[in-house]
PDB file of C-alpha atoms in Angstrom:
ATOM      1  CA  GLN A 104     -67.298  -1.455 -58.543  1.00 74.00           C
ATOM      2  CA  ALA A 105     -65.486   1.862 -58.019  1.00 74.00           C
ATOM      3  CA  THR A 106     -64.499   0.791 -54.515  1.00 73.00           C
ATOM      4  CA  SER A 107     -63.269  -2.604 -55.687  1.00 79.00           C
ATOM      5  CA  SER A 108     -61.312  -0.960 -58.505  1.00 80.00           C
ATOM      6  CA  ALA A 109     -59.682   1.541 -56.149  1.00 78.00           C
ATOM      7  CA  LEU A 110     -58.919  -1.231 -53.668  1.00 75.00           C
ATOM      8  CA  ARG A 111     -57.312  -3.435 -56.323  1.00 78.00           C
ATOM      9  CA  GLN A 112     -55.270  -0.506 -57.633  1.00 77.00           C
ATOM     10  CA  VAL A 113     -53.832   0.361 -54.218  1.00 76.00           C
ATOM     11  CA  VAL A 114     -53.304  -3.219 -53.051  1.00 73.00           C
ATOM     12  CA  GLY A 115     -51.547  -4.022 -56.314  1.00 74.00           C
ATOM     13  CA  THR A 116     -48.919  -1.343 -55.641  1.00 73.00           C
ATOM     14  CA  THR A 117     -48.486  -2.096 -51.931  1.00 71.00           C
ATOM     15  CA  THR A 118     -46.423  -4.821 -50.341  1.00 71.00           C
ATOM     16  CA  LEU A 119     -48.104  -7.536 -48.324  1.00 69.00           C
ATOM     17  CA  ASP A 120     -46.160  -6.593 -45.192  1.00 68.00           C
ATOM     18  CA  GLN A 121     -47.543  -3.042 -45.359  1.00 70.00           C
ATOM     19  CA  ILE A 122     -51.071  -4.291 -45.808  1.00 70.00           C
ATOM     20  CA  ILE A 123     -50.895  -6.706 -42.897  1.00 69.00           C
ATOM     21  CA  THR A 124     -48.772  -4.706 -40.479  1.00 64.00           C
ATOM     22  CA  GLU A 125     -48.041  -1.042 -39.999  1.00 63.00           C
ATOM     23  CA  GLY A 126     -49.045   0.225 -43.459  1.00 62.00           C
ATOM     24  CA  ARG A 127     -52.760  -0.372 -42.984  1.00 64.00           C
ATOM     25  CA  ASP A 128     -53.719   3.246 -42.321  1.00 68.00           C
ATOM     26  CA  ALA A 129     -51.567   4.526 -45.157  1.00 73.00           C
ATOM     27  CA  TRP A 130     -53.049   2.309 -47.844  1.00 71.00           C
ATOM     28  CA  GLY A 131     -56.550   2.986 -46.507  1.00 75.00           C
ATOM     29  CA  ILE A 132     -56.014   6.691 -47.165  1.00 80.00           C
ATOM     30  CA  SER A 133     -54.711   5.857 -50.632  1.00 80.00           C
ATOM     31  CA  VAL A 134     -57.879   3.856 -51.400  1.00 80.00           C
ATOM     32  CA  GLN A 135     -59.998   6.769 -50.233  1.00 80.00           C
ATOM     33  CA  ASP A 136     -58.147   9.227 -52.510  1.00 84.00           C
ATOM     34  CA  VAL A 137     -58.505   6.978 -55.583  1.00 82.00           C
ATOM     35  CA  LEU A 138     -62.180   6.350 -54.846  1.00 82.00           C
ATOM     36  CA  VAL A 139     -62.962  10.068 -54.397  1.00 82.00           C
ATOM     37  CA  LYS A 140     -61.317  10.882 -57.734  1.00 83.00           C
ATOM     38  CA  THR A 141     -63.210   8.101 -59.489  1.00 80.00           C
ATOM     39  CA  LEU A 142     -66.586   9.191 -58.103  1.00 79.00           C
ATOM     40  CA  ALA A 143     -65.872  12.820 -58.887  1.00 78.00           C
ATOM     41  CA  ARG A 144     -65.088  11.904 -62.476  1.00 79.00           C
ATOM     42  CA  TYR A 145     -68.463  10.221 -62.846  1.00 75.00           C
ATOM     43  CA  LYS A 146     -70.239  12.993 -60.901  1.00 76.00           C
ATOM     44  CA  THR A 147     -72.159  10.583 -58.726  1.00 74.00           C
ATOM     45  CA  GLY A 148     -72.611  13.062 -55.881  1.00 76.00           C
ATOM     46  CA  ILE A 149     -71.395  10.482 -53.341  1.00 77.00           C
ATOM     47  CA  VAL A 150     -69.123  11.893 -50.622  1.00 77.00           C
ATOM     48  CA  ILE A 151     -66.531   9.547 -49.128  1.00 77.00           C
ATOM     49  CA  VAL A 152     -65.922  10.474 -45.487  1.00 77.00           C
ATOM     50  CA  ASN A 153     -63.495   7.755 -44.425  1.00 77.00           C
ATOM     51  CA  VAL A 154     -62.074   4.442 -45.582  1.00 76.00           C
ATOM     52  CA  SER A 155     -61.085   2.176 -42.686  1.00 74.00           C
ATOM     53  CA  PRO A 156     -59.637  -1.151 -43.845  1.00 73.00           C
ATOM     54  CA  GLN A 157     -60.370  -4.183 -41.718  1.00 72.00           C
ATOM     55  CA  PRO A 158     -57.448  -6.160 -40.300  1.00 71.00           C
ATOM     56  CA  ALA A 159     -55.913  -8.344 -42.979  1.00 71.00           C
ATOM     57  CA  ARG A 160     -54.469 -11.750 -42.289  1.00 72.00           C
ATOM     58  CA  ALA A 161     -52.131 -13.923 -44.267  1.00 70.00           C
ATOM     59  CA  PRO A 162     -53.253 -17.348 -45.473  1.00 73.00           C
ATOM     60  CA  GLU A 163     -53.200 -20.002 -42.786  1.00 77.00           C
ATOM     61  CA  ASN A 164     -50.448 -22.028 -44.416  1.00 80.00           C
ATOM     62  CA  VAL A 165     -48.038 -19.048 -44.199  1.00 76.00           C
ATOM     63  CA  GLN A 166     -49.434 -17.404 -41.064  1.00 75.00           C
ATOM     64  CA  ASP A 167     -46.596 -18.692 -38.854  1.00 82.00           C
ATOM     65  CA  ALA A 168     -43.982 -17.190 -41.182  1.00 81.00           C
ATOM     66  CA  PHE A 169     -45.765 -13.829 -41.120  1.00 76.00           C
ATOM     67  CA  ASP A 170     -46.000 -13.953 -37.334  1.00 79.00           C
ATOM     68  CA  ASP A 171     -42.256 -14.542 -37.211  1.00 84.00           C
ATOM     69  CA  ALA A 172     -41.693 -11.624 -39.547  1.00 78.00           C
ATOM     70  CA  ILE A 173     -43.832  -9.346 -37.409  1.00 78.00           C
ATOM     71  CA  LYS A 174     -42.004 -10.479 -34.282  1.00 85.00           C
ATOM     72  CA  ALA A 175     -38.659  -9.873 -35.990  1.00 88.00           C
ATOM     73  CA  GLN A 176     -39.709  -6.325 -36.843  1.00 81.00           C
ATOM     74  CA  GLU A 177     -40.784  -5.724 -33.265  1.00 85.00           C
ATOM     75  CA  ASP A 178     -37.483  -7.131 -32.009  1.00 91.00           C
ATOM     76  CA  GLU A 179     -35.577  -4.909 -34.417  1.00 91.00           C
ATOM     77  CA  LYS A 180     -37.396  -1.862 -33.131  1.00 90.00           C
ATOM     78  CA  ARG A 181     -36.765  -2.871 -29.519  1.00 92.00           C
ATOM     79  CA  PHE A 182     -33.065  -3.538 -30.137  1.00 94.00           C
ATOM     80  CA  LYS A 183     -32.645  -0.174 -31.815  1.00 94.00           C
ATOM     81  CA  GLU A 184     -34.226   1.562 -28.843  1.00 93.00           C
ATOM     82  CA  GLN A 185     -31.984  -0.379 -26.453  1.00 93.00           C
ATOM     83  CA  ALA A 186     -28.923   0.488 -28.533  1.00 92.00           C
ATOM     84  CA  ARG A 187     -29.808   4.183 -28.510  1.00 92.00           C
ATOM     85  CA  ALA A 188     -30.354   4.068 -24.741  1.00 92.00           C
ATOM     86  CA  TYR A 189     -27.043   2.256 -24.220  1.00 91.00           C
ATOM     87  CA  ALA A 190     -25.199   4.745 -26.429  1.00 89.00           C
ATOM     88  CA  ALA A 191     -26.755   7.641 -24.524  1.00 90.00           C
ATOM     89  CA  LYS A 192     -25.469   6.070 -21.307  1.00 90.00           C
ATOM     90  CA  VAL A 193     -22.019   4.886 -22.397  1.00 91.00           C
ATOM     91  CA  VAL A 194     -20.880   7.787 -24.566  1.00 90.00           C
ATOM     92  CA  PRO A 195     -20.924  10.396 -21.743  1.00 91.00           C
ATOM     93  CA  ILE A 196     -19.034   7.987 -19.468  1.00 92.00           C
ATOM     94  CA  ALA A 197     -16.412   7.342 -22.155  1.00 92.00           C
ATOM     95  CA  GLU A 198     -16.043  11.064 -22.811  1.00 92.00           C
ATOM     96  CA  GLY A 199     -15.657  11.683 -19.078  1.00 92.00           C
ATOM     97  CA  ASN A 200     -12.995   8.980 -18.760  1.00 93.00           C
ATOM     98  CA  ALA A 201     -11.121  10.351 -21.763  1.00 94.00           C
ATOM     99  CA  LYS A 202     -11.178  13.839 -20.265  1.00 94.00           C
ATOM    100  CA  ARG A 203      -9.995  12.527 -16.897  1.00 94.00           C
ATOM    101  CA  ILE A 204      -7.121  10.568 -18.478  1.00 95.00           C
ATOM    102  CA  PHE A 205      -6.111  13.644 -20.472  1.00 95.00           C
ATOM    103  CA  GLU A 206      -6.082  15.810 -17.344  1.00 94.00           C
ATOM    104  CA  GLU A 207      -4.079  13.194 -15.414  1.00 94.00           C
ATOM    105  CA  THR A 208      -1.555  12.941 -18.247  1.00 95.00           C
ATOM    106  CA  LYS A 209      -1.243  16.691 -18.406  1.00 94.00           C
ATOM    107  CA  ALA A 210      -0.745  16.926 -14.640  1.00 94.00           C
ATOM    108  CA  PHE A 211       1.862  14.134 -14.718  1.00 95.00           C
ATOM    109  CA  ALA A 212       3.790  15.881 -17.491  1.00 94.00           C
ATOM    110  CA  GLU A 213       3.787  19.130 -15.520  1.00 93.00           C
ATOM    111  CA  GLN A 214       4.921  17.257 -12.411  1.00 93.00           C
ATOM    112  CA  VAL A 215       7.829  15.632 -14.260  1.00 93.00           C
ATOM    113  CA  VAL A 216       8.923  18.965 -15.701  1.00 93.00           C
ATOM    114  CA  LEU A 217       8.768  20.681 -12.311  1.00 91.00           C
ATOM    115  CA  ARG A 218      10.702  17.823 -10.679  1.00 89.00           C
ATOM    116  CA  ALA A 219      13.381  18.020 -13.348  1.00 90.00           C
ATOM    117  CA  ARG A 220      13.661  21.764 -12.903  1.00 89.00           C
ATOM    118  CA  GLY A 221      13.939  21.334  -9.149  1.00 86.00           C
ATOM    119  CA  GLU A 222      16.704  18.748  -9.459  1.00 82.00           C
ATOM    120  CA  THR A 223      18.526  20.951 -11.936  1.00 86.00           C
ATOM    121  CA  ALA A 224      18.198  23.940  -9.639  1.00 86.00           C
ATOM    122  CA  GLU A 225      19.670  21.884  -6.799  1.00 78.00           C
ATOM    123  CA  PHE A 226      22.786  21.076  -8.827  1.00 80.00           C
ATOM    124  CA  LEU A 227      23.083  24.672 -10.010  1.00 84.00           C
ATOM    125  CA  GLU A 228      23.040  25.840  -6.387  1.00 82.00           C
ATOM    126  CA  LEU A 229      25.841  23.399  -5.562  1.00 81.00           C
ATOM    127  CA  LEU A 230      27.947  24.496  -8.526  1.00 84.00           C
ATOM    128  CA  PRO A 231      29.668  27.453  -6.757  1.00 87.00           C
ATOM    129  CA  GLU A 232      30.461  25.284  -3.719  1.00 83.00           C
ATOM    130  CA  TYR A 233      31.750  22.514  -5.958  1.00 82.00           C
ATOM    131  CA  THR A 234      33.952  25.007  -7.758  1.00 86.00           C
ATOM    132  CA  ARG A 235      35.486  26.192  -4.466  1.00 86.00           C
ATOM    133  CA  ALA A 236      35.776  22.733  -2.819  1.00 87.00           C
ATOM    134  CA  PRO A 237      35.133  19.909  -5.275  1.00 86.00           C
ATOM    135  CA  PHE A 238      36.252  17.089  -2.964  1.00 88.00           C
ATOM    136  CA  VAL A 239      34.117  18.130   0.008  1.00 87.00           C
ATOM    137  CA  THR A 240      31.088  18.875  -2.122  1.00 83.00           C
ATOM    138  CA  GLY A 241      31.403  15.615  -4.025  1.00 86.00           C
ATOM    139  CA  GLU A 242      31.781  13.686  -0.775  1.00 88.00           C
ATOM    140  CA  ARG A 243      28.665  15.293   0.636  1.00 87.00           C
ATOM    141  CA  MET A 244      26.682  14.534  -2.510  1.00 85.00           C
ATOM    142  CA  TYR A 245      27.883  10.942  -2.368  1.00 88.00           C
ATOM    143  CA  LEU A 246      26.861  10.556   1.274  1.00 89.00           C
ATOM    144  CA  ASP A 247      23.433  12.075   0.598  1.00 87.00           C
ATOM    145  CA  ALA A 248      22.870   9.714  -2.308  1.00 85.00           C
ATOM    146  CA  MET A 249      23.993   6.680  -0.295  1.00 86.00           C
ATOM    147  CA  GLN A 250      21.730   7.694   2.570  1.00 88.00           C
ATOM    148  CA  GLN A 251      18.723   7.743   0.249  1.00 85.00           C
ATOM    149  CA  ILE A 252      19.638   4.410  -1.328  1.00 84.00           C
ATOM    150  CA  LEU A 253      20.571   2.508   1.827  1.00 80.00           C
ATOM    151  CA  SER A 254      17.570   3.751   3.778  1.00 83.00           C
ATOM    152  CA  ALA A 255      15.305   1.600   1.581  1.00 77.00           C
ATOM    153  CA  THR A 256      17.455  -1.536   1.287  1.00 75.00           C
ATOM    154  CA  SER A 257      18.809  -4.309   3.461  1.00 70.00           C
ATOM    155  CA  LYS A 258      22.448  -3.955   4.482  1.00 66.00           C
ATOM    156  CA  ILE A 259      25.345  -6.385   4.204  1.00 66.00           C
ATOM    157  CA  ILE A 260      28.541  -5.204   5.879  1.00 65.00           C
ATOM    158  CA  VAL A 261      31.740  -6.821   4.611  1.00 65.00           C
ATOM    159  CA  ASP A 262      35.207  -6.474   6.083  1.00 63.00           C
ATOM    160  CA  GLY A 263      37.346  -7.173   3.019  1.00 65.00           C
ATOM    161  CA  LYS A 264      40.661  -7.126   4.906  1.00 69.00           C
ATOM    162  CA  ALA A 265      39.668  -9.690   7.504  1.00 63.00           C
ATOM    163  CA  GLY A 266      38.133 -11.964   4.846  1.00 60.00           C
ATOM    164  CA  SER A 267      35.022 -12.543   6.946  1.00 60.00           C
ATOM    165  CA  LEU A 268      31.382 -11.902   6.091  1.00 55.00           C
ATOM    166  CA  MET A 269      28.943 -10.481   8.601  1.00 58.00           C
ATOM    167  CA  TYR A 270      25.293  -9.947   7.818  1.00 57.00           C
ATOM    168  CA  LEU A 271      23.257  -7.568   9.953  1.00 58.00           C
ATOM    169  CA  PRO A 272      19.477  -7.721   9.384  1.00 61.00           C
ATOM    170  CA  LEU A 273      18.926  -4.136  10.454  1.00 59.00           C
ATOM    171  CA  ASP A 274      15.242  -4.195   9.560  1.00 60.00           C
ATOM    172  CA  LYS A 275      14.645  -7.087  11.995  1.00 62.00           C
ATOM    173  CA  LEU A 276      16.950  -5.590  14.603  1.00 57.00           C
ATOM    174  CA  ALA A 277      15.012  -2.341  14.443  1.00 58.00           C
ATOM    175  CA  ILE A 278      11.777  -4.227  15.144  1.00 59.00           C
ATOM    176  CA  GLN A 279      13.224  -6.246  18.011  1.00 52.00           C
ATOM    177  CA  SER A 280      15.216  -3.427  19.582  1.00 47.00           C
ATOM    178  CA  PRO A 281      14.272   0.076  18.408  1.00 45.00           C
ATOM    179  CA  ALA A 282      16.790   1.564  20.825  1.00 43.00           C
ATOM    180  CA  ILE A 283      19.783   0.355  18.779  1.00 42.00           C
ATOM    181  CA  LYS A 284      21.686   3.331  17.421  1.00 43.00           C
ATOM    182  CA  LEU A 285      23.646   3.436  14.238  1.00 43.00           C
ATOM    183  CA  SER A 286      26.688   4.368  16.280  1.00 43.00           C
ATOM    184  CA  LYS A 287      26.600   0.832  17.658  1.00 43.00           C
ATOM    185  CA  VAL A 288      26.807  -0.547  14.140  1.00 42.00           C
ATOM    186  CA  ASP A 289      29.622   1.856  13.305  1.00 46.00           C
ATOM    187  CA  GLU A 290      31.570   0.505  16.268  1.00 44.00           C
ATOM    188  CA  MET A 291      31.134  -3.004  14.876  1.00 44.00           C
ATOM    189  CA  HIS A 292      32.730  -2.389  11.460  1.00 44.00           C
ATOM    190  CA  SER A 293      34.665   0.299   9.644  1.00 44.00           C
ATOM    191  CA  ASP A 294      35.355   2.693  12.561  1.00 41.00           C
ATOM    192  CA  THR A 295      37.157   0.047  14.680  1.00 40.00           C
ATOM    193  CA  LEU A 296      40.778  -0.885  14.551  1.00 40.00           C
ATOM    194  CA  VAL A 297      41.636  -4.180  12.901  1.00 40.00           C
ATOM    195  CA  SER A 298      44.196  -6.457  14.621  1.00 42.00           C
ATOM    196  CA  LEU A 299      46.329  -8.355  12.168  1.00 42.00           C
ATOM    197  CA  PRO A 300      49.295 -10.671  12.801  1.00 44.00           C
ATOM    198  CA  GLY A 301      52.657  -9.162  11.883  1.00 44.00           C
ATOM    199  CA  ASN A 302      55.583 -10.809  10.214  1.00 44.00           C
ATOM    200  CA  ASP A 303      57.111 -11.754  13.582  1.00 46.00           C
ATOM    201  CA  GLY A 304      53.925 -13.462  14.776  1.00 44.00           C
ATOM    202  CA  ARG A 305      52.891 -10.591  16.983  1.00 44.00           C
ATOM    203  CA  GLU A 306      49.600  -8.813  16.447  1.00 43.00           C
ATOM    204  CA  THR A 307      49.800  -5.333  15.021  1.00 43.00           C
ATOM    205  CA  THR A 308      47.047  -2.778  14.952  1.00 43.00           C
ATOM    206  CA  ARG A 309      46.136  -1.072  11.654  1.00 45.00           C
ATOM    207  CA  PRO A 310      43.664   1.749  11.227  1.00 44.00           C
ATOM    208  CA  THR A 311      40.768   1.178   8.877  1.00 44.00           C
ATOM    209  CA  GLU A 312      40.507   2.722   5.451  1.00 44.00           C
ATOM    210  CA  ARG A 313      38.139   5.385   6.709  1.00 44.00           C
ATOM    211  CA  GLN A 314      40.524   6.414   9.494  1.00 45.00           C
ATOM    212  CA  GLU A 315      43.438   6.530   7.033  1.00 47.00           C
ATOM    213  CA  ARG A 316      41.432   8.809   4.780  1.00 45.00           C
ATOM    214  CA  THR A 317      40.575  11.019   7.780  1.00 45.00           C
ATOM    215  CA  ASN A 318      44.195  11.233   8.848  1.00 48.00           C
ATOM    216  CA  ARG A 319      45.222  12.229   5.348  1.00 48.00           C
TER     217      ARG A 319
END
C-alpha cells in the first residue's frame, strides 16, 4: 500500500510524456524518496535500495499519436544539433569574409589616396615650368593626355577642309602589317600639303593648320 500510494502521488504530479519518455528515471527516484519517507514514518525497518520503473506505454488507441510525439522530439533534438553544427561552420566563414572585405576596402582607400597624391604631385612639379612657359607646358600636357586616350581607342581621321572622310582601322592594320609606322599615317593626313583650286581655276597649295601653327 505504501508503494502504491507513493506511486500514485508521483504519477499524479508528473506529465504523461515524462512518464513514457525521458522522465522515467527521474520519477522513479521521486517514488523511491516518497516511499522511504513513508516507511521511515511507520518505522517498518524496510530499506528501499532502488526503484526501477518498468517501461510505460500509452493506450493502444492513442499509441500512434504518442509515437509521433516521440519522433517529433527526436527530430527537434536532431535539428538543434544540426543547427549548432551549421552555425559553428558558417559563422567563422562569415567572419573571415567580413574581415577580408574590410581589409580590401581599407587597401583600396589607401590606394586611391596615394594615387590622388601622386597625380597632385605631378601637377605641382609642372607648376614652375607652366609659370615660365605656359603654352609649351600646356601643349605637352595636352599631347600626353591625347596619347593616353587615343592609344586605347579606334581612330577616325577627318580632313575638314577637303570635306572628305577617311577611316583608318589602325587596330586591324597593326595586325595585318605590324611594320606600319605612325609616320606613314602622318604623311597621309595633317602633315601633308592640301591642293585646292584657286579663284582663277589653277590649283594652289596651302599648308595645313599644323604647319601654319609651326610657322607662327
